């Protein structure tokens, strides 16, 4: 399977704990995106990487959120001191503009529940 | 500002009926892309189609067809002879050059239920 993969698929945590999610993009895709989707809503953009550089962050990304893509391949999204409002599906997508003309391919998501 | 509106929150039809999902968008960009994604219960967003703003030709792929009209800022999606496997949430999305990162702006989605 050469699609976008995300781990874990599900995470239950207690309020105040830190959590980290991982995204492995499609090989050779140099752009990687994180989105958040709450129940009944469409996904909302969080942040974006081109290779290892984080080029844009949404205002939704509070100081408790940090994302990295250290070698320009996989990416991690960490949430510190989780709050119940962080409960959502976190989606990762990747694209390779030269060949896919900005089409983003999504992974299966990580569903987070903060108790 | 970019905005996508999917006015139909839920649609329920009987199998084999045709169904059209509406999408209306707002953008000030002259170059932009429109997308449709399908989200089955498993949660993964599945890419269906991409259209750029200079290509207003309608497209047909099997039972799926898309009608892009710049004059009304609409990009509607029709499923012909619907099947139970078409049941999912469908999202329309927009990205524009002014956004730099080509991030997608999604509508709220339309939950489609096909009843046997």
mmCIF file with all atom_site columns, N, CA and C in Angstrom, chain B residues 22-95:
data_model
loop_
_atom_site.group_PDB
_atom_site.id
_atom_site.type_symbol
_atom_site.label_atom_id
_atom_site.label_alt_id
_atom_site.label_comp_id
_atom_site.label_asym_id
_atom_site.label_entity_id
_atom_site.label_seq_id
_atom_site.pdbx_PDB_ins_code
_atom_site.Cartn_x
_atom_site.Cartn_y
_atom_site.Cartn_z
_atom_site.occupancy
_atom_site.B_iso_or_equiv
_atom_site.pdbx_formal_charge
_atom_site.auth_seq_id
_atom_site.auth_comp_id
_atom_site.auth_asym_id
_atom_site.auth_atom_id
_atom_site.pdbx_PDB_model_num
ATOM 1   N N  . UNK B 1 22 ? -25.149 19.631 -4.456  1.00 0.00 ? 22 UNK B N  1
ATOM 2   C CA . UNK B 1 22 ? -24.854 21.006 -4.859  1.00 0.00 ? 22 UNK B CA 1
ATOM 3   C C  . UNK B 1 22 ? -23.618 21.551 -4.142  1.00 0.00 ? 22 UNK B C  1
ATOM 4   N N  . UNK B 1 23 ? -22.884 22.402 -4.854  1.00 0.00 ? 23 UNK B N  1
ATOM 5   C CA . UNK B 1 23 ? -21.716 23.064 -4.287  1.00 0.00 ? 23 UNK B CA 1
ATOM 6   C C  . UNK B 1 23 ? -21.635 24.464 -4.889  1.00 0.00 ? 23 UNK B C  1
ATOM 7   N N  . UNK B 1 24 ? -21.581 25.462 -4.032  1.00 0.00 ? 24 UNK B N  1
ATOM 8   C CA . UNK B 1 24 ? -21.416 26.845 -4.467  1.00 0.00 ? 24 UNK B CA 1
ATOM 9   C C  . UNK B 1 24 ? -20.178 27.408 -3.778  1.00 0.00 ? 24 UNK B C  1
ATOM 10  N N  . UNK B 1 25 ? -19.366 28.134 -4.526  1.00 0.00 ? 25 UNK B N  1
ATOM 11  C CA . UNK B 1 25 ? -18.107 28.610 -3.953  1.00 0.00 ? 25 UNK B CA 1
ATOM 12  C C  . UNK B 1 25 ? -17.962 30.114 -4.130  1.00 0.00 ? 25 UNK B C  1
ATOM 13  N N  . UNK B 1 26 ? -17.085 30.688 -3.315  1.00 0.00 ? 26 UNK B N  1
ATOM 14  C CA . UNK B 1 26 ? -16.745 32.116 -3.411  1.00 0.00 ? 26 UNK B CA 1
ATOM 15  C C  . UNK B 1 26 ? -15.238 32.240 -3.398  1.00 0.00 ? 26 UNK B C  1
ATOM 16  N N  . UNK B 1 27 ? -14.709 33.013 -4.323  1.00 0.00 ? 27 UNK B N  1
ATOM 17  C CA . UNK B 1 27 ? -13.281 33.276 -4.362  1.00 0.00 ? 27 UNK B CA 1
ATOM 18  C C  . UNK B 1 27 ? -13.026 34.528 -5.184  1.00 0.00 ? 27 UNK B C  1
ATOM 19  N N  . UNK B 1 28 ? -11.942 35.215 -4.866  1.00 0.00 ? 28 UNK B N  1
ATOM 20  C CA . UNK B 1 28 ? -11.525 36.368 -5.660  1.00 0.00 ? 28 UNK B CA 1
ATOM 21  C C  . UNK B 1 28 ? -10.393 35.999 -6.599  1.00 0.00 ? 28 UNK B C  1
ATOM 22  N N  . UNK B 1 29 ? -9.900  34.785 -6.468  1.00 0.00 ? 29 UNK B N  1
ATOM 23  C CA . UNK B 1 29 ? -8.826  34.334 -7.338  1.00 0.00 ? 29 UNK B CA 1
ATOM 24  C C  . UNK B 1 29 ? -9.355  34.106 -8.750  1.00 0.00 ? 29 UNK B C  1
ATOM 25  N N  . UNK B 1 30 ? -8.508  34.396 -9.728  1.00 0.00 ? 30 UNK B N  1
ATOM 26  C CA . UNK B 1 30 ? -8.880  34.079 -11.107 1.00 0.00 ? 30 UNK B CA 1
ATOM 27  C C  . UNK B 1 30 ? -8.436  32.671 -11.471 1.00 0.00 ? 30 UNK B C  1
ATOM 28  N N  . UNK B 1 31 ? -7.430  32.171 -10.764 1.00 0.00 ? 31 UNK B N  1
ATOM 29  C CA . UNK B 1 31 ? -6.982  30.788 -10.939 1.00 0.00 ? 31 UNK B CA 1
ATOM 30  C C  . UNK B 1 31 ? -7.269  30.025 -9.660  1.00 0.00 ? 31 UNK B C  1
ATOM 31  N N  . UNK B 1 32 ? -8.037  28.994 -9.758  1.00 0.00 ? 32 UNK B N  1
ATOM 32  C CA . UNK B 1 32 ? -8.376  28.196 -8.572  1.00 0.00 ? 32 UNK B CA 1
ATOM 33  C C  . UNK B 1 32 ? -8.737  26.782 -9.012  1.00 0.00 ? 32 UNK B C  1
ATOM 34  N N  . UNK B 1 33 ? -8.804  25.908 -8.007  1.00 0.00 ? 33 UNK B N  1
ATOM 35  C CA . UNK B 1 33 ? -9.137  24.508 -8.260  1.00 0.00 ? 33 UNK B CA 1
ATOM 36  C C  . UNK B 1 33 ? -10.330 24.116 -7.398  1.00 0.00 ? 33 UNK B C  1
ATOM 37  N N  . UNK B 1 34 ? -11.149 23.272 -7.953  1.00 0.00 ? 34 UNK B N  1
ATOM 38  C CA . UNK B 1 34 ? -12.296 22.724 -7.236  1.00 0.00 ? 34 UNK B CA 1
ATOM 39  C C  . UNK B 1 34 ? -12.159 21.217 -7.154  1.00 0.00 ? 34 UNK B C  1
ATOM 40  N N  . UNK B 1 35 ? -12.604 20.665 -6.043  1.00 0.00 ? 35 UNK B N  1
ATOM 41  C CA . UNK B 1 35 ? -12.446 19.244 -5.785  1.00 0.00 ? 35 UNK B CA 1
ATOM 42  C C  . UNK B 1 35 ? -13.735 18.670 -5.201  1.00 0.00 ? 35 UNK B C  1
ATOM 43  N N  . UNK B 1 36 ? -13.904 17.364 -5.412  1.00 0.00 ? 36 UNK B N  1
ATOM 44  C CA . UNK B 1 36 ? -14.884 16.594 -4.658  1.00 0.00 ? 36 UNK B CA 1
ATOM 45  C C  . UNK B 1 36 ? -14.153 15.418 -4.009  1.00 0.00 ? 36 UNK B C  1
ATOM 46  N N  . UNK B 1 37 ? -14.485 15.207 -2.714  1.00 0.00 ? 37 UNK B N  1
ATOM 47  C CA . UNK B 1 37 ? -13.962 14.074 -1.975  1.00 0.00 ? 37 UNK B CA 1
ATOM 48  C C  . UNK B 1 37 ? -15.129 13.290 -1.382  1.00 0.00 ? 37 UNK B C  1
ATOM 49  N N  . UNK B 1 38 ? -14.917 11.995 -1.243  1.00 0.00 ? 38 UNK B N  1
ATOM 50  C CA . UNK B 1 38 ? -15.908 11.114 -0.615  1.00 0.00 ? 38 UNK B CA 1
ATOM 51  C C  . UNK B 1 38 ? -15.329 10.636 0.714   1.00 0.00 ? 38 UNK B C  1
ATOM 52  N N  . UNK B 1 39 ? -16.143 10.653 1.764   1.00 0.00 ? 39 UNK B N  1
ATOM 53  C CA . UNK B 1 39 ? -15.702 10.173 3.077   1.00 0.00 ? 39 UNK B CA 1
ATOM 54  C C  . UNK B 1 39 ? -16.647 9.072  3.544   1.00 0.00 ? 39 UNK B C  1
ATOM 55  N N  . UNK B 1 40 ? -16.274 7.811  3.342   1.00 0.00 ? 40 UNK B N  1
ATOM 56  C CA . UNK B 1 40 ? -17.097 6.700  3.840   1.00 0.00 ? 40 UNK B CA 1
ATOM 57  C C  . UNK B 1 40 ? -16.987 6.612  5.356   1.00 0.00 ? 40 UNK B C  1
ATOM 58  N N  . UNK B 1 41 ? -17.751 5.736  5.973   1.00 0.00 ? 41 UNK B N  1
ATOM 59  C CA . UNK B 1 41 ? -17.733 5.622  7.439   1.00 0.00 ? 41 UNK B CA 1
ATOM 60  C C  . UNK B 1 41 ? -16.343 5.364  8.026   1.00 0.00 ? 41 UNK B C  1
ATOM 61  N N  . UNK B 1 42 ? -15.454 4.776  7.253   1.00 0.00 ? 42 UNK B N  1
ATOM 62  C CA . UNK B 1 42 ? -14.101 4.517  7.763   1.00 0.00 ? 42 UNK B CA 1
ATOM 63  C C  . UNK B 1 42 ? -13.340 5.806  8.041   1.00 0.00 ? 42 UNK B C  1
ATOM 64  N N  . UNK B 1 43 ? -13.739 6.898  7.422   1.00 0.00 ? 43 UNK B N  1
ATOM 65  C CA . UNK B 1 43 ? -13.142 8.194  7.743   1.00 0.00 ? 43 UNK B CA 1
ATOM 66  C C  . UNK B 1 43 ? -12.163 8.750  6.737   1.00 0.00 ? 43 UNK B C  1
ATOM 67  N N  . UNK B 1 44 ? -11.612 7.913  5.877   1.00 0.00 ? 44 UNK B N  1
ATOM 68  C CA . UNK B 1 44 ? -10.610 8.406  4.940   1.00 0.00 ? 44 UNK B CA 1
ATOM 69  C C  . UNK B 1 44 ? -11.257 9.212  3.835   1.00 0.00 ? 44 UNK B C  1
ATOM 70  N N  . UNK B 1 45 ? -10.684 10.340 3.501   1.00 0.00 ? 45 UNK B N  1
ATOM 71  C CA . UNK B 1 45 ? -11.183 11.159 2.405   1.00 0.00 ? 45 UNK B CA 1
ATOM 72  C C  . UNK B 1 45 ? -10.644 10.613 1.093   1.00 0.00 ? 45 UNK B C  1
ATOM 73  N N  . UNK B 1 46 ? -11.545 10.255 0.194   1.00 0.00 ? 46 UNK B N  1
ATOM 74  C CA . UNK B 1 46 ? -11.153 9.678  -1.081  1.00 0.00 ? 46 UNK B CA 1
ATOM 75  C C  . UNK B 1 46 ? -11.336 10.721 -2.180  1.00 0.00 ? 46 UNK B C  1
ATOM 76  N N  . UNK B 1 47 ? -10.261 11.009 -2.896  1.00 0.00 ? 47 UNK B N  1
ATOM 77  C CA . UNK B 1 47 ? -10.305 11.995 -3.968  1.00 0.00 ? 47 UNK B CA 1
ATOM 78  C C  . UNK B 1 47 ? -11.154 11.473 -5.123  1.00 0.00 ? 47 UNK B C  1
ATOM 79  N N  . UNK B 1 48 ? -12.062 12.322 -5.626  1.00 0.00 ? 48 UNK B N  1
ATOM 80  C CA . UNK B 1 48 ? -12.911 11.943 -6.756  1.00 0.00 ? 48 UNK B CA 1
ATOM 81  C C  . UNK B 1 48 ? -12.540 12.709 -8.019  1.00 0.00 ? 48 UNK B C  1
ATOM 82  N N  . UNK B 1 49 ? -12.410 14.039 -7.916  1.00 0.00 ? 49 UNK B N  1
ATOM 83  C CA . UNK B 1 49 ? -12.164 14.834 -9.113  1.00 0.00 ? 49 UNK B CA 1
ATOM 84  C C  . UNK B 1 49 ? -11.547 16.175 -8.741  1.00 0.00 ? 49 UNK B C  1
ATOM 85  N N  . UNK B 1 50 ? -10.751 16.706 -9.668  1.00 0.00 ? 50 UNK B N  1
ATOM 86  C CA . UNK B 1 50 ? -10.195 18.056 -9.575  1.00 0.00 ? 50 UNK B CA 1
ATOM 87  C C  . UNK B 1 50 ? -10.517 18.786 -10.860 1.00 0.00 ? 50 UNK B C  1
ATOM 88  N N  . UNK B 1 51 ? -10.905 20.045 -10.700 1.00 0.00 ? 51 UNK B N  1
ATOM 89  C CA . UNK B 1 51 ? -11.204 20.890 -11.847 1.00 0.00 ? 51 UNK B CA 1
ATOM 90  C C  . UNK B 1 51 ? -10.469 22.205 -11.676 1.00 0.00 ? 51 UNK B C  1
ATOM 91  N N  . UNK B 1 52 ? -9.816  22.715 -12.739 1.00 0.00 ? 52 UNK B N  1
ATOM 92  C CA . UNK B 1 52 ? -9.250  24.047 -12.611 1.00 0.00 ? 52 UNK B CA 1
ATOM 93  C C  . UNK B 1 52 ? -10.197 25.079 -13.212 1.00 0.00 ? 52 UNK B C  1
ATOM 94  N N  . UNK B 1 53 ? -9.987  26.309 -12.848 1.00 0.00 ? 53 UNK B N  1
ATOM 95  C CA . UNK B 1 53 ? -10.949 27.367 -13.163 1.00 0.00 ? 53 UNK B CA 1
ATOM 96  C C  . UNK B 1 53 ? -11.044 27.675 -14.650 1.00 0.00 ? 53 UNK B C  1
ATOM 97  N N  . UNK B 1 54 ? -10.069 27.194 -15.425 1.00 0.00 ? 54 UNK B N  1
ATOM 98  C CA . UNK B 1 54 ? -10.099 27.482 -16.858 1.00 0.00 ? 54 UNK B CA 1
ATOM 99  C C  . UNK B 1 54 ? -10.758 26.377 -17.671 1.00 0.00 ? 54 UNK B C  1
ATOM 100 N N  . UNK B 1 55 ? -11.161 25.335 -16.999 1.00 0.00 ? 55 UNK B N  1
ATOM 101 C CA . UNK B 1 55 ? -11.726 24.201 -17.698 1.00 0.00 ? 55 UNK B CA 1
ATOM 102 C C  . UNK B 1 55 ? -13.176 24.007 -17.267 1.00 0.00 ? 55 UNK B C  1
ATOM 103 N N  . UNK B 1 56 ? -14.092 24.506 -18.054 1.00 0.00 ? 56 UNK B N  1
ATOM 104 C CA . UNK B 1 56 ? -15.507 24.418 -17.696 1.00 0.00 ? 56 UNK B CA 1
ATOM 105 C C  . UNK B 1 56 ? -16.203 23.231 -18.336 1.00 0.00 ? 56 UNK B C  1
ATOM 106 N N  . UNK B 1 57 ? -15.441 22.369 -18.954 1.00 0.00 ? 57 UNK B N  1
ATOM 107 C CA . UNK B 1 57 ? -16.076 21.192 -19.544 1.00 0.00 ? 57 UNK B CA 1
ATOM 108 C C  . UNK B 1 57 ? -16.625 20.291 -18.468 1.00 0.00 ? 57 UNK B C  1
ATOM 109 N N  . UNK B 1 58 ? -17.814 19.804 -18.685 1.00 0.00 ? 58 UNK B N  1
ATOM 110 C CA . UNK B 1 58 ? -18.366 18.833 -17.752 1.00 0.00 ? 58 UNK B CA 1
ATOM 111 C C  . UNK B 1 58 ? -17.642 17.504 -17.920 1.00 0.00 ? 58 UNK B C  1
ATOM 112 N N  . UNK B 1 59 ? -17.646 16.741 -16.857 1.00 0.00 ? 59 UNK B N  1
ATOM 113 C CA . UNK B 1 59 ? -16.918 15.485 -16.904 1.00 0.00 ? 59 UNK B CA 1
ATOM 114 C C  . UNK B 1 59 ? -17.814 14.348 -16.440 1.00 0.00 ? 59 UNK B C  1
ATOM 115 N N  . UNK B 1 60 ? -17.635 13.211 -17.086 1.00 0.00 ? 60 UNK B N  1
ATOM 116 C CA . UNK B 1 60 ? -18.391 12.016 -16.724 1.00 0.00 ? 60 UNK B CA 1
ATOM 117 C C  . UNK B 1 60 ? -17.396 10.892 -16.479 1.00 0.00 ? 60 UNK B C  1
ATOM 118 N N  . UNK B 1 61 ? -17.602 10.193 -15.375 1.00 0.00 ? 61 UNK B N  1
ATOM 119 C CA . UNK B 1 61 ? -16.781 9.031  -15.066 1.00 0.00 ? 61 UNK B CA 1
ATOM 120 C C  . UNK B 1 61 ? -17.711 7.936  -14.560 1.00 0.00 ? 61 UNK B C  1
ATOM 121 N N  . UNK B 1 62 ? -18.060 7.037  -15.436 1.00 0.00 ? 62 UNK B N  1
ATOM 122 C CA . UNK B 1 62 ? -18.993 5.980  -15.057 1.00 0.00 ? 62 UNK B CA 1
ATOM 123 C C  . UNK B 1 62 ? -20.340 6.560  -14.656 1.00 0.00 ? 62 UNK B C  1
ATOM 124 N N  . UNK B 1 63 ? -20.757 6.290  -13.422 1.00 0.00 ? 63 UNK B N  1
ATOM 125 C CA . UNK B 1 63 ? -22.058 6.800  -12.951 1.00 0.00 ? 63 UNK B CA 1
ATOM 126 C C  . UNK B 1 63 ? -21.951 8.218  -12.393 1.00 0.00 ? 63 UNK B C  1
ATOM 127 N N  . UNK B 1 64 ? -20.733 8.730  -12.316 1.00 0.00 ? 64 UNK B N  1
ATOM 128 C CA . UNK B 1 64 ? -20.509 10.058 -11.738 1.00 0.00 ? 64 UNK B CA 1
ATOM 129 C C  . UNK B 1 64 ? -20.376 11.106 -12.836 1.00 0.00 ? 64 UNK B C  1
ATOM 130 N N  . UNK B 1 65 ? -20.941 12.274 -12.601 1.00 0.00 ? 65 UNK B N  1
ATOM 131 C CA . UNK B 1 65 ? -20.733 13.389 -13.522 1.00 0.00 ? 65 UNK B CA 1
ATOM 132 C C  . UNK B 1 65 ? -20.672 14.691 -12.734 1.00 0.00 ? 65 UNK B C  1
ATOM 133 N N  . UNK B 1 66 ? -19.950 15.655 -13.300 1.00 0.00 ? 66 UNK B N  1
ATOM 134 C CA . UNK B 1 66 ? -19.756 16.923 -12.623 1.00 0.00 ? 66 UNK B CA 1
ATOM 135 C C  . UNK B 1 66 ? -20.083 18.066 -13.577 1.00 0.00 ? 66 UNK B C  1
ATOM 136 N N  . UNK B 1 67 ? -20.786 19.052 -13.058 1.00 0.00 ? 67 UNK B N  1
ATOM 137 C CA . UNK B 1 67 ? -21.211 20.212 -13.836 1.00 0.00 ? 67 UNK B CA 1
ATOM 138 C C  . UNK B 1 67 ? -20.588 21.458 -13.220 1.00 0.00 ? 67 UNK B C  1
ATOM 139 N N  . UNK B 1 68 ? -19.616 22.055 -13.926 1.00 0.00 ? 68 UNK B N  1
ATOM 140 C CA . UNK B 1 68 ? -18.913 23.230 -13.441 1.00 0.00 ? 68 UNK B CA 1
ATOM 141 C C  . UNK B 1 68 ? -19.432 24.444 -14.202 1.00 0.00 ? 68 UNK B C  1
ATOM 142 N N  . UNK B 1 69 ? -19.977 25.427 -13.496 1.00 0.00 ? 69 UNK B N  1
ATOM 143 C CA . UNK B 1 69 ? -20.482 26.644 -14.128 1.00 0.00 ? 69 UNK B CA 1
ATOM 144 C C  . UNK B 1 69 ? -19.909 27.854 -13.408 1.00 0.00 ? 69 UNK B C  1
ATOM 145 N N  . UNK B 1 70 ? -18.976 28.539 -14.052 1.00 0.00 ? 70 UNK B N  1
ATOM 146 C CA . UNK B 1 70 ? -18.360 29.718 -13.454 1.00 0.00 ? 70 UNK B CA 1
ATOM 147 C C  . UNK B 1 70 ? -19.372 30.847 -13.294 1.00 0.00 ? 70 UNK B C  1
ATOM 148 N N  . UNK B 1 71 ? -20.330 30.931 -14.200 1.00 0.00 ? 71 UNK B N  1
ATOM 149 C CA . UNK B 1 71 ? -21.295 32.040 -14.150 1.00 0.00 ? 71 UNK B CA 1
ATOM 150 C C  . UNK B 1 71 ? -22.108 32.031 -12.865 1.00 0.00 ? 71 UNK B C  1
ATOM 151 N N  . UNK B 1 72 ? -22.321 30.837 -12.321 1.00 0.00 ? 72 UNK B N  1
ATOM 152 C CA . UNK B 1 72 ? -23.090 30.731 -11.076 1.00 0.00 ? 72 UNK B CA 1
ATOM 153 C C  . UNK B 1 72 ? -22.212 30.267 -9.912  1.00 0.00 ? 72 UNK B C  1
ATOM 154 N N  . UNK B 1 73 ? -20.901 30.179 -10.144 1.00 0.00 ? 73 UNK B N  1
ATOM 155 C CA . UNK B 1 73 ? -19.953 29.722 -9.106  1.00 0.00 ? 73 UNK B CA 1
ATOM 156 C C  . UNK B 1 73 ? -20.425 28.408 -8.492  1.00 0.00 ? 73 UNK B C  1
ATOM 157 N N  . UNK B 1 74 ? -20.739 27.466 -9.342  1.00 0.00 ? 74 UNK B N  1
ATOM 158 C CA . UNK B 1 74 ? -21.228 26.186 -8.840  1.00 0.00 ? 74 UNK B CA 1
ATOM 159 C C  . UNK B 1 74 ? -20.443 25.024 -9.451  1.00 0.00 ? 74 UNK B C  1
ATOM 160 N N  . UNK B 1 75 ? -20.348 23.969 -8.690  1.00 0.00 ? 75 UNK B N  1
ATOM 161 C CA . UNK B 1 75 ? -19.641 22.760 -9.138  1.00 0.00 ? 75 UNK B CA 1
ATOM 162 C C  . UNK B 1 75 ? -20.419 21.575 -8.577  1.00 0.00 ? 75 UNK B C  1
ATOM 163 N N  . UNK B 1 76 ? -21.481 21.213 -9.286  1.00 0.00 ? 76 UNK B N  1
ATOM 164 C CA . UNK B 1 76 ? -22.402 20.188 -8.785  1.00 0.00 ? 76 UNK B CA 1
ATOM 165 C C  . UNK B 1 76 ? -22.002 18.791 -9.222  1.00 0.00 ? 76 UNK B C  1
ATOM 166 N N  . UNK B 1 77 ? -22.384 17.832 -8.430  1.00 0.00 ? 77 UNK B N  1
ATOM 167 C CA . UNK B 1 77 ? -21.978 16.423 -8.589  1.00 0.00 ? 77 UNK B CA 1
ATOM 168 C C  . UNK B 1 77 ? -23.237 15.566 -8.671  1.00 0.00 ? 77 UNK B C  1
ATOM 169 N N  . UNK B 1 78 ? -23.337 14.781 -9.733  1.00 0.00 ? 78 UNK B N  1
ATOM 170 C CA . UNK B 1 78 ? -24.505 13.922 -9.928  1.00 0.00 ? 78 UNK B CA 1
ATOM 171 C C  . UNK B 1 78 ? -24.082 12.469 -9.959  1.00 0.00 ? 78 UNK B C  1
ATOM 172 N N  . UNK B 1 79 ? -24.809 11.660 -9.204  1.00 0.00 ? 79 UNK B N  1
ATOM 173 C CA . UNK B 1 79 ? -24.637 10.209 -9.252  1.00 0.00 ? 79 UNK B CA 1
ATOM 174 C C  . UNK B 1 79 ? -25.864 9.639  -9.937  1.00 0.00 ? 79 UNK B C  1
ATOM 175 N N  . UNK B 1 80 ? -25.629 8.917  -11.001 1.00 0.00 ? 80 UNK B N  1
ATOM 176 C CA . UNK B 1 80 ? -26.715 8.292  -11.763 1.00 0.00 ? 80 UNK B CA 1
ATOM 177 C C  . UNK B 1 80 ? -26.882 6.851  -11.302 1.00 0.00 ? 80 UNK B C  1
ATOM 178 N N  . UNK B 1 81 ? -28.115 6.423  -11.210 1.00 0.00 ? 81 UNK B N  1
ATOM 179 C CA . UNK B 1 81 ? -28.416 5.038  -10.793 1.00 0.00 ? 81 UNK B CA 1
ATOM 180 C C  . UNK B 1 81 ? -27.663 4.701  -9.509  1.00 0.00 ? 81 UNK B C  1
ATOM 181 N N  . UNK B 1 82 ? -27.963 5.430  -8.464  1.00 0.00 ? 82 UNK B N  1
ATOM 182 C CA . UNK B 1 82 ? -27.228 5.317  -7.199  1.00 0.00 ? 82 UNK B CA 1
ATOM 183 C C  . UNK B 1 82 ? -27.261 3.874  -6.668  1.00 0.00 ? 82 UNK B C  1
ATOM 184 N N  . UNK B 1 83 ? -26.189 3.577  -5.908  1.00 0.00 ? 83 UNK B N  1
ATOM 185 C CA . UNK B 1 83 ? -26.065 2.255  -5.284  1.00 0.00 ? 83 UNK B CA 1
ATOM 186 C C  . UNK B 1 83 ? -25.810 2.440  -3.797  1.00 0.00 ? 83 UNK B C  1
ATOM 187 N N  . UNK B 1 84 ? -26.093 1.401  -3.034  1.00 0.00 ? 84 UNK B N  1
ATOM 188 C CA . UNK B 1 84 ? -25.899 1.470  -1.581  1.00 0.00 ? 84 UNK B CA 1
ATOM 189 C C  . UNK B 1 84 ? -24.455 1.843  -1.235  1.00 0.00 ? 84 UNK B C  1
ATOM 190 N N  . UNK B 1 85 ? -23.499 1.388  -2.034  1.00 0.00 ? 85 UNK B N  1
ATOM 191 C CA . UNK B 1 85 ? -22.079 1.673  -1.769  1.00 0.00 ? 85 UNK B CA 1
ATOM 192 C C  . UNK B 1 85 ? -21.736 3.150  -1.951  1.00 0.00 ? 85 UNK B C  1
ATOM 193 N N  . UNK B 1 86 ? -22.646 3.908  -2.537  1.00 0.00 ? 86 UNK B N  1
ATOM 194 C CA . UNK B 1 86 ? -22.414 5.347  -2.682  1.00 0.00 ? 86 UNK B CA 1
ATOM 195 C C  . UNK B 1 86 ? -22.698 6.100  -1.383  1.00 0.00 ? 86 UNK B C  1
ATOM 196 N N  . UNK B 1 87 ? -23.266 5.425  -0.422  1.00 0.00 ? 87 UNK B N  1
ATOM 197 C CA . UNK B 1 87 ? -23.574 6.081  0.859   1.00 0.00 ? 87 UNK B CA 1
ATOM 198 C C  . UNK B 1 87 ? -22.280 6.556  1.519   1.00 0.00 ? 87 UNK B C  1
ATOM 199 N N  . UNK B 1 88 ? -22.227 7.840  1.823   1.00 0.00 ? 88 UNK B N  1
ATOM 200 C CA . UNK B 1 88 ? -21.017 8.448  2.397   1.00 0.00 ? 88 UNK B CA 1
ATOM 201 C C  . UNK B 1 88 ? -21.309 9.920  2.629   1.00 0.00 ? 88 UNK B C  1
ATOM 202 N N  . UNK B 1 89 ? -20.315 10.606 3.182   1.00 0.00 ? 89 UNK B N  1
ATOM 203 C CA . UNK B 1 89 ? -20.375 12.067 3.235   1.00 0.00 ? 89 UNK B CA 1
ATOM 204 C C  . UNK B 1 89 ? -19.505 12.593 2.100   1.00 0.00 ? 89 UNK B C  1
ATOM 205 N N  . UNK B 1 90 ? -20.036 13.509 1.337   1.00 0.00 ? 90 UNK B N  1
ATOM 206 C CA . UNK B 1 90 ? -19.315 14.056 0.199   1.00 0.00 ? 90 UNK B CA 1
ATOM 207 C C  . UNK B 1 90 ? -18.963 15.521 0.468   1.00 0.00 ? 90 UNK B C  1
ATOM 208 N N  . UNK B 1 91 ? -17.699 15.843 0.205   1.00 0.00 ? 91 UNK B N  1
ATOM 209 C CA . UNK B 1 91 ? -17.212 17.201 0.438   1.00 0.00 ? 91 UNK B CA 1
ATOM 210 C C  . UNK B 1 91 ? -16.776 17.842 -0.869  1.00 0.00 ? 91 UNK B C  1
ATOM 211 N N  . UNK B 1 92 ? -17.171 19.077 -1.024  1.00 0.00 ? 92 UNK B N  1
ATOM 212 C CA . UNK B 1 92 ? -16.667 19.933 -2.088  1.00 0.00 ? 92 UNK B CA 1
ATOM 213 C C  . UNK B 1 92 ? -15.579 20.821 -1.470  1.00 0.00 ? 92 UNK B C  1
ATOM 214 N N  . UNK B 1 93 ? -14.517 21.085 -2.213  1.00 0.00 ? 93 UNK B N  1
ATOM 215 C CA . UNK B 1 93 ? -13.415 21.883 -1.663  1.00 0.00 ? 93 UNK B CA 1
ATOM 216 C C  . UNK B 1 93 ? -12.837 22.790 -2.732  1.00 0.00 ? 93 UNK B C  1
ATOM 217 N N  . UNK B 1 94 ? -12.167 23.845 -2.262  1.00 0.00 ? 94 UNK B N  1
ATOM 218 C CA . UNK B 1 94 ? -11.636 24.882 -3.141  1.00 0.00 ? 94 UNK B CA 1
ATOM 219 C C  . UNK B 1 94 ? -10.221 25.234 -2.705  1.00 0.00 ? 94 UNK B C  1
ATOM 220 N N  . UNK B 1 95 ? -9.332  25.448 -3.658  1.00 0.00 ? 95 UNK B N  1
ATOM 221 C CA . UNK B 1 95 ? -8.032  26.026 -3.336  1.00 0.00 ? 95 UNK B CA 1
ATOM 222 C C  . UNK B 1 95 ? -7.712  27.074 -4.389  1.00 0.00 ? 95 UNK B C  1
#
